[in-house]
Amino acid sequence: MITIESLTKKFGEVTAVEELTFQVKEGEVFGFLGPNGAGKTTTIRMLCCLISKTSGEATIGDYQIGKATDSVQIRKMIGLVPDNVGLYEDLTAFENLDFYGKLYECPEGRRRENIERFLKMLELWDRKDARAGSFSKGMKQKLALARALVHEPKILFMDEPTANLDPESAKTVRDFIIEVKKQGRTIFLNTHNLDEAQRICDRIGVIKTKLLTVGTPEQLRESLSKPKTEIRLAQVTEALVSALKKLIPNEIEVSDNKLIIDVTEPDKENPAIIAAIASAGGLIQEVTDLVPTLEDVYLQIVKETK
Amino acid sequence: MRISKAWIVATKDMRVFLRKKYAIYSMILFPLLVSIGLPLVLLFVGARLSSTQLPIRMDAFSFFFLIGAASLPTVLASYSLVGEKIEKSLEPLLATPITDSELLLGKSIAAFIPPVGAIYISSVVFMVLANLVTHNTLGYSYFPNWTIGLILLLLAPLLAILAIEWSVIVSSRASDPRATQMQGLFVALPLLAIYVASEVGAISLDTKTLLIISGVILIADIILFFLSTKTFQREEILTKWT
């Protein structure tokens, strides 16, 4: 659905995005993770034909970005939820959506139907005649989501849709994104929120001007962090650690009364490790598999690029 | 370019103007002052003027409609353009299948119709009242005539376009609608000079003079058209305006 090949954007001497190459499949939720200034918004803006590319290629469906005749076709296919909601505060919720529906050439009947459907899904239908300026931040974000979907686009671009929202509003927005995903739409999600990316995204790309890695959340975890076993003991002594190092070849890290041991295959290695600790006189209180979180992976990748 | 797309933007903007008190007051106050205030001046001063002096004063008063045509569109254009900037609504708007020229045309229509409409309505009131208060002195109805016809049908639209184009250029660097309006008033300054010159008898606002002024404004319109379309490009708007 989206194919990006060596996409680069420079603002004067500053390179905002360099040599991006990846694909987003139809119906997939693709998360784009990266620190501030990593080029996430610039990438979305290029893909939405809002700013030009400096070099490289990108296609959305059968259309090429940067080609004047294709730009309008691309914009018909997509919906955008920018980082700033950008609603018309003097217009009502309904008028905001109706205006965008008209610009997207959505026929009147379908437009009204969609406005009602999305406002009801987002629990805003009762406030349809209230001015957007009177809405809370969470309500505005929901309205911006409805606006991006009023013409039923094939692809939805979202730039940090849950940033600065309270937990309840963030959950409503996340649940809504999952609903949209079920409808088979392709979603390109810029986010800072690693938990959100892990829960919603099928695949994740990590960007810091360049694309650092791309894969499913599981693939990223597996590729970048070795599994570890954490063993809590009644007491950890130097004698115990020395004895243990003679019995097992694994890397051992000591933290208070815990041993954190690098393992390759926990199921096979853990019984031997436990037996070794017991024979060295250790009193085991708890054994835990340490599964790296996406946050661990992300921080490691970003740290490696510094 | 699809006019229908531009019209969607124009109607949205006009709906927004209707909810901005300052914009409404601006559209009502100036035309009201000119249409009622100037005939009142003629009522009190006109009696002291001869039948040859009165038409000169009346033509000069017609010129006030041009000051309106040069200043009122800047009020709406600044709300329309800087307003989008303040509300940060340009990004989602530019992500829709609308071209830069359709968007610019829509915003221009929204800033053109209400002020020019207000000027036309107030000019009718002005002409009726001015005729009433001067009929005894002149012995005939002075308006409508070629001078006010040229002012309203040629000069006023040309000036309104000039004011809008100027506002587009100024808006790209402004972050407050009122700052844009203040700078927009520069368009009205040469007109005030012409008005003063006509009042002191330095120039005559006859058909020939008005056609020359129209020609100058038309040239300025064409130059500013190219400058404003160069300013109003989506990448420029998104990366430099916001």
XYZ file of C-alpha atoms in Angstrom:
548
model
C 0.000 0.000 0.000
C 2.836 2.396 0.915
C 6.273 1.842 -0.589
C 9.135 4.093 0.376
C 12.529 3.921 -1.293
C 15.514 6.061 -0.208
C 13.199 8.919 0.762
C 15.133 11.989 1.881
C 14.109 15.470 2.979
C 16.472 18.355 3.573
C 15.597 21.812 4.843
C 18.535 23.822 3.574
C 21.615 22.260 5.120
C 19.626 20.276 7.676
C 18.688 16.705 6.815
C 15.358 15.920 8.460
C 14.860 12.468 6.931
C 17.574 10.402 5.282
C 17.296 7.447 2.932
C 14.121 5.903 4.370
C 13.240 2.560 2.825
C 10.340 0.413 4.002
C 6.864 -0.759 3.070
C 3.509 -0.631 4.784
C 1.128 -3.397 3.792
C -2.589 -2.971 3.166
C -4.640 -3.241 6.357
C -1.562 -2.999 8.542
C -1.037 -0.693 11.506
C 2.481 0.632 11.134
C 3.964 2.425 14.120
C 6.655 5.004 13.621
C 8.696 5.509 16.763
C 11.399 8.050 17.346
C 12.537 10.843 19.626
C 11.549 14.485 19.084
C 13.028 15.865 15.873
C 13.636 12.378 14.478
C 11.740 13.140 11.266
C 8.424 11.417 12.020
C 6.220 14.426 11.218
C 8.322 15.307 8.170
C 7.804 11.764 6.857
C 4.035 11.976 7.330
C 3.971 15.382 5.659
C 5.853 14.049 2.640
C 3.549 11.039 2.380
C 0.473 13.265 2.629
C 1.886 15.437 -0.200
C 2.086 18.442 2.103
C 5.788 19.034 1.566
C 8.077 17.969 -1.236
C 10.738 15.293 -1.001
C 14.359 16.144 -1.696
C 15.144 12.764 -3.231
C 13.991 9.163 -3.279
C 10.641 7.672 -4.176
C 7.402 6.890 -2.399
C 4.167 5.486 -3.727
C 0.773 5.299 -2.110
C -1.408 2.786 -3.869
C -0.662 3.370 -7.534
C 0.247 6.998 -7.076
C 3.620 8.588 -6.693
C 4.334 11.343 -4.207
C 5.979 14.421 -5.666
C 4.096 14.027 -8.948
C 1.707 16.970 -9.256
C -1.032 15.001 -11.017
C -0.926 12.231 -8.387
C -0.951 14.505 -5.325
C -4.696 15.213 -5.440
C -5.430 11.482 -5.966
C -3.258 10.581 -2.970
C -4.960 13.169 -0.786
C -8.348 11.697 -1.732
C -7.173 8.287 -0.454
C -5.837 9.431 2.872
C -7.024 10.923 6.140
C -4.727 12.877 8.425
C -4.825 13.438 12.171
C -2.053 16.003 12.683
C -0.260 16.584 15.975
C -2.220 19.829 16.372
C -5.893 19.016 15.951
C -6.523 22.235 13.971
C -10.291 22.426 14.296
C -12.386 25.478 13.456
C -13.223 26.574 16.961
C -16.116 28.820 15.878
C -17.812 26.031 13.956
C -19.801 23.235 15.557
C -18.574 19.645 15.592
C -21.036 18.819 12.818
C -20.022 21.834 10.708
C -16.345 20.939 11.053
C -16.957 17.427 9.751
C -19.414 18.550 7.088
C -16.873 21.041 5.701
C -14.204 18.363 5.371
C -16.695 15.862 3.963
C -17.550 18.366 1.223
C -13.881 19.004 0.440
C -13.388 15.255 0.073
C -16.374 15.183 -2.323
C -18.271 12.796 -0.091
C -21.921 12.716 -1.329
C -24.350 14.422 1.049
C -26.229 11.296 2.170
C -23.097 9.311 2.902
C -21.456 12.333 4.490
C -24.282 12.790 6.986
C -24.400 9.066 7.656
C -20.650 8.947 8.331
C -20.719 12.042 10.532
C -23.461 10.501 12.652
C -21.720 7.097 12.775
C -18.314 8.421 13.785
C -19.632 10.986 16.249
C -21.714 8.256 17.905
C -18.719 5.892 18.008
C -16.661 8.600 19.675
C -19.460 9.584 22.059
C -19.747 13.098 20.611
C -23.114 12.887 18.878
C -24.889 14.675 21.743
C -22.459 17.586 21.306
C -22.719 17.774 17.518
C -24.189 21.290 17.610
C -21.700 22.625 20.160
C -18.797 24.743 18.979
C -15.505 22.899 18.765
C -13.938 25.698 20.804
C -15.995 24.594 23.814
C -14.613 21.027 23.700
C -12.019 19.552 26.041
C -8.664 18.436 24.638
C -9.804 14.817 24.519
C -13.035 15.691 22.729
C -11.143 17.778 20.198
C -8.808 14.880 19.504
C -11.778 12.580 18.987
C -13.354 15.119 16.632
C -10.087 15.316 14.678
C -10.199 11.518 14.335
C -13.760 11.656 13.026
C -12.719 14.417 10.609
C -9.927 12.267 9.199
C -12.390 9.421 8.599
C -15.449 11.282 7.342
C -14.645 10.374 3.710
C -13.720 6.773 4.610
C -10.081 6.913 3.496
C -8.085 3.796 2.704
C -5.100 5.056 4.665
C -5.097 6.956 7.914
C -2.049 8.940 8.995
C -1.939 9.839 12.674
C 0.686 12.035 14.272
C 0.797 11.278 17.990
C -2.971 11.033 18.446
C -2.868 10.345 22.182
C -0.182 12.844 23.152
C -1.231 15.060 26.081
C -4.515 13.216 26.592
C -5.726 12.002 29.963
C -5.666 8.190 30.349
C -9.411 7.813 29.772
C -9.423 9.858 26.558
C -6.256 8.142 25.384
C -7.950 4.772 25.879
C -11.028 5.869 23.908
C -8.792 7.045 21.068
C -6.769 3.804 21.153
C -9.924 1.686 21.163
C -11.204 3.705 18.224
C -7.965 3.111 16.310
C -8.381 -0.616 16.921
C -11.955 -0.370 15.578
C -10.661 1.426 12.482
C -8.028 -1.275 12.057
C -10.789 -3.926 12.130
C -12.422 -2.139 9.179
C -9.322 -3.042 7.166
C -7.863 0.429 6.857
C -4.132 0.919 6.693
C -2.879 3.036 9.578
C 0.407 4.894 9.795
C 0.868 5.921 13.404
C 3.537 8.288 14.682
C 3.890 7.841 18.395
C 6.085 8.384 21.397
C 4.020 5.982 23.406
C 5.752 2.613 23.391
C 2.978 0.855 25.222
C 0.513 2.142 22.635
C 2.756 0.988 19.782
C 3.108 -2.452 21.334
C -0.647 -2.811 21.808
C -1.862 -1.457 18.478
C 0.840 -1.853 15.843
C 1.438 -4.855 13.621
C 4.901 -3.580 12.751
C 7.087 -0.829 14.079
C 9.785 1.293 12.504
C 12.248 3.173 14.676
C 13.506 6.394 13.153
C 16.151 8.905 14.083
C 16.571 10.786 10.811
C 17.442 7.365 9.332
C 15.342 4.242 9.750
C 17.120 2.308 12.490
C 15.068 -0.854 12.433
C 11.713 -2.227 11.369
C 9.792 -5.325 12.389
C 6.961 -6.680 14.505
C 7.144 -5.817 18.227
C 8.151 -9.461 18.898
C 10.856 -9.417 16.233
C 12.288 -6.208 17.642
C 12.369 -7.628 21.147
C 13.963 -10.861 20.005
C 16.523 -9.254 17.744
C 17.818 -6.699 20.135
C 17.636 -8.080 23.630
C 18.836 -11.436 24.956
C 16.498 -13.162 27.372
C 17.545 -13.109 31.013
C 16.553 -15.030 34.115
C 16.226 -13.132 37.357
C 16.698 -15.180 40.526
C 15.944 -13.675 43.905
C 17.860 -15.257 46.752
C 17.656 -14.906 50.532
C 21.220 -13.603 50.386
C 23.838 -13.157 47.677
C 27.430 -13.586 48.780
C 30.672 -13.272 46.819
C 31.424 -16.891 47.624
C 28.124 -17.967 46.137
C 28.731 -15.990 42.931
C 32.281 -17.369 42.545
C 31.040 -20.928 43.085
C 28.254 -20.381 40.596
C 30.602 -18.981 37.939
C 32.550 -22.242 38.108
C 29.366 -24.272 37.641
C 27.649 -22.392 34.752
C 29.140 -20.558 31.735
C 26.458 -17.810 31.626
C 27.075 -14.084 32.211
C 25.966 -13.196 35.773
C 25.023 -9.750 37.039
C 24.371 -9.104 40.728
C 21.796 -6.581 41.870
C 21.088 -6.469 45.635
C 19.875 -9.972 46.492
C 19.158 -10.840 42.859
C 21.167 -12.631 40.206
C 20.418 -11.626 36.633
C 21.715 -14.333 34.319
C 21.969 -14.169 30.508
C 20.334 -17.193 28.924
C 19.785 -18.313 25.357
C 17.043 -20.874 25.899
C 15.449 -20.271 29.325
C 13.404 -23.488 29.337
C 16.499 -25.641 28.879
C 19.007 -23.612 30.901
C 16.968 -22.551 33.927
C 16.775 -26.021 35.610
C 20.578 -26.360 35.408
C 21.074 -22.847 36.780
C 18.669 -23.475 39.659
C 20.396 -26.770 40.458
C 23.797 -25.007 40.390
C 22.619 -22.291 42.777
C 21.159 -24.872 45.130
C 24.380 -26.916 45.105
C 26.393 -23.713 45.788
C 24.266 -23.198 48.890
C 21.955 -20.451 47.600
C 18.425 -20.190 48.998
C 16.143 -19.436 46.030
C 13.044 -17.330 46.766
C 11.795 -16.497 43.240
C 12.711 -17.211 39.611
C 11.503 -14.845 36.874
C 11.997 -14.775 33.106
C 12.952 -11.223 32.164
C 11.229 -10.451 28.868
C 12.552 -7.224 27.335
C 9.875 -4.600 26.767
C 9.596 -2.531 23.624
C 10.846 0.354 25.719
C 14.085 -1.548 26.443
C 14.483 -2.244 22.746
C 13.696 1.317 21.724
C 16.052 2.863 24.265
C 18.817 0.477 23.247
C 18.420 1.276 19.539
C 18.302 5.027 20.071
C 21.257 4.838 22.505
C 23.333 2.920 19.972
C 22.941 5.742 17.432
C 24.247 8.434 19.762
C -9.217 24.811 -10.894
C -12.626 23.832 -9.531
C -14.749 26.793 -8.470
C -16.948 24.432 -6.424
C -13.996 23.621 -4.133
C -13.168 27.312 -3.720
C -16.818 28.001 -2.913
C -16.823 25.352 -0.140
C -13.891 27.171 1.492
C -15.525 30.564 0.940
C -18.833 29.551 2.544
C -17.006 28.022 5.513
C -15.002 31.206 6.013
C -18.088 33.404 5.731
C -19.810 31.229 8.335
C -16.827 31.745 10.636
C -16.947 35.543 10.046
C -20.594 35.592 11.108
C -19.468 34.306 14.513
C -16.715 36.862 14.980
C -18.147 40.023 16.498
C -15.211 42.198 15.455
C -15.623 41.144 11.820
C -19.371 41.819 11.911
C -18.953 45.238 13.528
C -16.338 46.165 10.927
C -18.676 45.215 8.090
C -21.544 47.236 9.570
C -19.931 50.265 11.191
C -17.931 51.789 8.347
C -20.645 51.406 5.661
C -23.222 52.767 8.133
C -21.083 55.813 8.918
C -20.477 56.543 5.256
C -24.030 55.956 4.053
C -25.712 58.012 6.764
C -22.931 60.278 8.042
C -21.940 61.761 4.688
C -25.495 62.722 3.639
C -25.843 64.339 7.089
C -22.700 66.379 6.389
C -24.216 67.379 3.043
C -27.410 68.357 4.830
C -25.614 70.763 7.171
C -22.807 71.977 4.902
C -24.517 71.642 1.563
C -26.724 74.682 2.136
C -23.606 76.857 2.275
C -22.223 75.474 -0.990
C -23.138 76.670 -4.442
C -24.620 74.352 -7.080
C -21.171 74.183 -8.753
C -19.265 73.403 -5.515
C -21.717 70.771 -4.268
C -21.091 68.165 -7.038
C -17.312 68.364 -6.378
C -17.893 67.651 -2.688
C -20.327 64.828 -3.519
C -17.835 63.184 -5.899
C -15.142 63.483 -3.231
C -17.488 61.842 -0.717
C -18.051 58.962 -3.144
C -14.360 58.311 -2.760
C -14.977 57.136 0.823
C -16.385 53.923 -0.616
C -12.952 53.243 -2.043
C -11.370 53.661 1.369
C -13.864 51.034 2.549
C -13.044 48.793 -0.390
C -9.353 49.032 0.473
C -9.675 48.511 4.211
C -12.662 46.210 4.902
C -11.371 43.159 2.960
C -8.157 43.242 5.007
C -10.226 42.660 8.164
C -11.744 39.477 6.755
C -8.671 38.319 4.858
C -6.577 38.601 8.000
C -9.098 36.550 10.001
C -9.302 34.060 7.184
C -5.544 33.561 6.806
C -4.009 34.400 10.182
C -7.038 32.763 11.828
C -6.149 29.430 10.173
C -2.601 29.942 11.377
C -3.690 30.590 14.966
C -6.077 27.620 15.019
C -3.376 25.487 13.334
C -6.011 24.291 10.898
C -3.883 24.682 7.769
C -2.279 21.238 7.945
C -5.495 19.176 7.880
C -6.962 21.591 5.337
C -3.984 21.260 3.006
C -4.136 17.475 3.348
C -7.516 17.471 1.563
C -7.745 17.186 -2.224
C -7.803 20.940 -2.736
C -5.196 22.788 -4.757
C -3.355 25.861 -3.501
C -5.086 28.033 -6.089
C -8.558 26.720 -5.147
C -7.845 27.440 -1.504
C -6.516 30.914 -2.239
C -9.490 31.663 -4.464
C -11.910 30.455 -1.773
C -10.306 32.647 0.848
C -10.294 35.594 -1.553
C -14.005 35.136 -2.360
C -14.799 35.053 1.375
C -12.854 38.256 1.956
C -14.330 39.912 -1.163
C -18.087 39.299 -1.113
C -19.089 40.661 2.338
C -17.127 43.960 2.147
C -18.050 44.690 -1.467
C -21.651 43.717 -0.700
C -21.670 46.031 2.326
C -20.200 48.831 0.216
C -22.821 48.356 -2.522
C -25.698 48.347 -0.043
C -24.366 51.409 1.778
C -23.732 53.216 -1.517
C -27.388 52.801 -2.492
C -28.439 54.260 0.878
C -25.873 57.049 0.458
C -27.063 57.909 -3.063
C -30.732 58.010 -2.041
C -30.068 60.154 1.046
C -27.565 62.422 -0.736
C -30.067 63.017 -3.558
C -32.768 63.854 -1.014
C -30.680 66.435 0.846
C -29.176 68.074 -2.259
C -32.162 68.027 -4.597
C -33.325 71.484 -3.550
C -29.931 73.072 -4.177
C -29.137 71.238 -7.404
C -32.645 70.921 -8.771
C -31.956 67.349 -9.902
C -30.801 63.968 -8.505
C -27.005 63.943 -8.712
C -26.613 60.162 -8.232
C -26.158 57.763 -9.922
C -23.584 59.183 -12.315
C -20.486 58.021 -14.202
C -18.150 58.943 -11.360
C -19.823 56.815 -8.687
C -20.511 54.136 -11.300
C -16.791 53.844 -12.033
C -15.955 54.020 -8.337
C -18.340 51.239 -7.392
C -18.170 48.950 -10.386
C -14.528 49.252 -11.366
C -12.345 50.841 -8.709
C -13.919 49.266 -5.613
C -13.573 45.634 -6.823
C -10.029 46.286 -8.067
C -9.077 47.800 -4.725
C -10.720 45.004 -2.764
C -8.670 42.490 -4.762
C -5.521 44.522 -4.103
C -6.268 44.613 -0.371
C -6.820 40.829 -0.291
C -3.621 40.085 -2.202
C -1.691 42.398 0.098
C -3.225 40.663 3.134
C -2.099 37.259 1.810
C 1.477 38.513 1.588
C 1.374 40.224 4.983
C -0.354 37.241 6.648
C 2.543 34.955 5.807
C 4.666 36.796 8.335
C 2.013 37.832 10.884
C 0.688 35.921 13.860
C -2.066 38.326 14.892
C -5.026 39.285 12.657
C -4.974 42.866 13.947
C -1.332 43.322 12.968
C -2.276 42.195 9.460
C -5.186 44.634 9.435
C -2.915 47.507 10.446
C -0.507 46.680 7.663
C -3.420 46.198 5.305
C -4.391 49.819 5.845
C -1.334 50.816 3.811
C -3.464 50.073 0.762
C -5.896 52.808 1.839
C -3.228 55.479 2.409
C -2.724 56.509 -1.262
C -6.501 56.842 -1.537
C -6.592 59.236 1.377
C -3.948 61.296 -0.393
C -6.062 61.338 -3.560
C -9.116 62.310 -1.528
C -7.267 65.204 0.134
C -5.903 66.295 -3.262
C -9.421 66.352 -4.682
C -10.756 68.248 -1.659
C -8.130 71.000 -2.060
C -8.766 71.082 -5.786
C -5.340 69.743 -6.793
C -6.948 67.036 -8.908
C -10.384 66.510 -10.297
C -12.083 63.149 -9.771
C -13.465 63.057 -13.292
C -13.910 59.965 -15.438
C -10.441 60.296 -16.972
C -8.693 60.538 -13.583
C -10.667 57.565 -12.246
C -9.754 55.472 -15.283
C -6.064 56.334 -14.792
C -6.289 55.358 -11.095
C -8.057 52.132 -12.139
C -5.256 51.335 -14.568
C -2.617 51.846 -11.864
C -4.531 49.625 -9.425
C -4.989 46.966 -12.099
C -1.233 46.852 -12.671
C -0.668 46.642 -8.892
C -3.280 43.837 -8.762
C -1.415 41.831 -11.393
C 1.961 42.286 -9.660
C 0.543 41.374 -6.228
C -1.317 38.406 -7.739
C 1.980 36.812 -8.732
C 3.574 37.681 -5.406
C 0.642 36.352 -3.366
C 0.399 33.072 -5.311
C 4.141 32.635 -4.802
C 3.653 33.194 -1.063
C 0.597 30.921 -0.884
C 2.169 27.532 -1.576
C 1.545 24.616 0.737
C 5.155 23.850 1.601
C 5.838 27.517 2.270
C 2.653 27.726 4.355
C 3.417 24.641 6.430
C 7.093 25.201 7.035
C 7.283 28.985 7.254
C 3.812 30.288 8.121
C 3.217 28.076 11.142
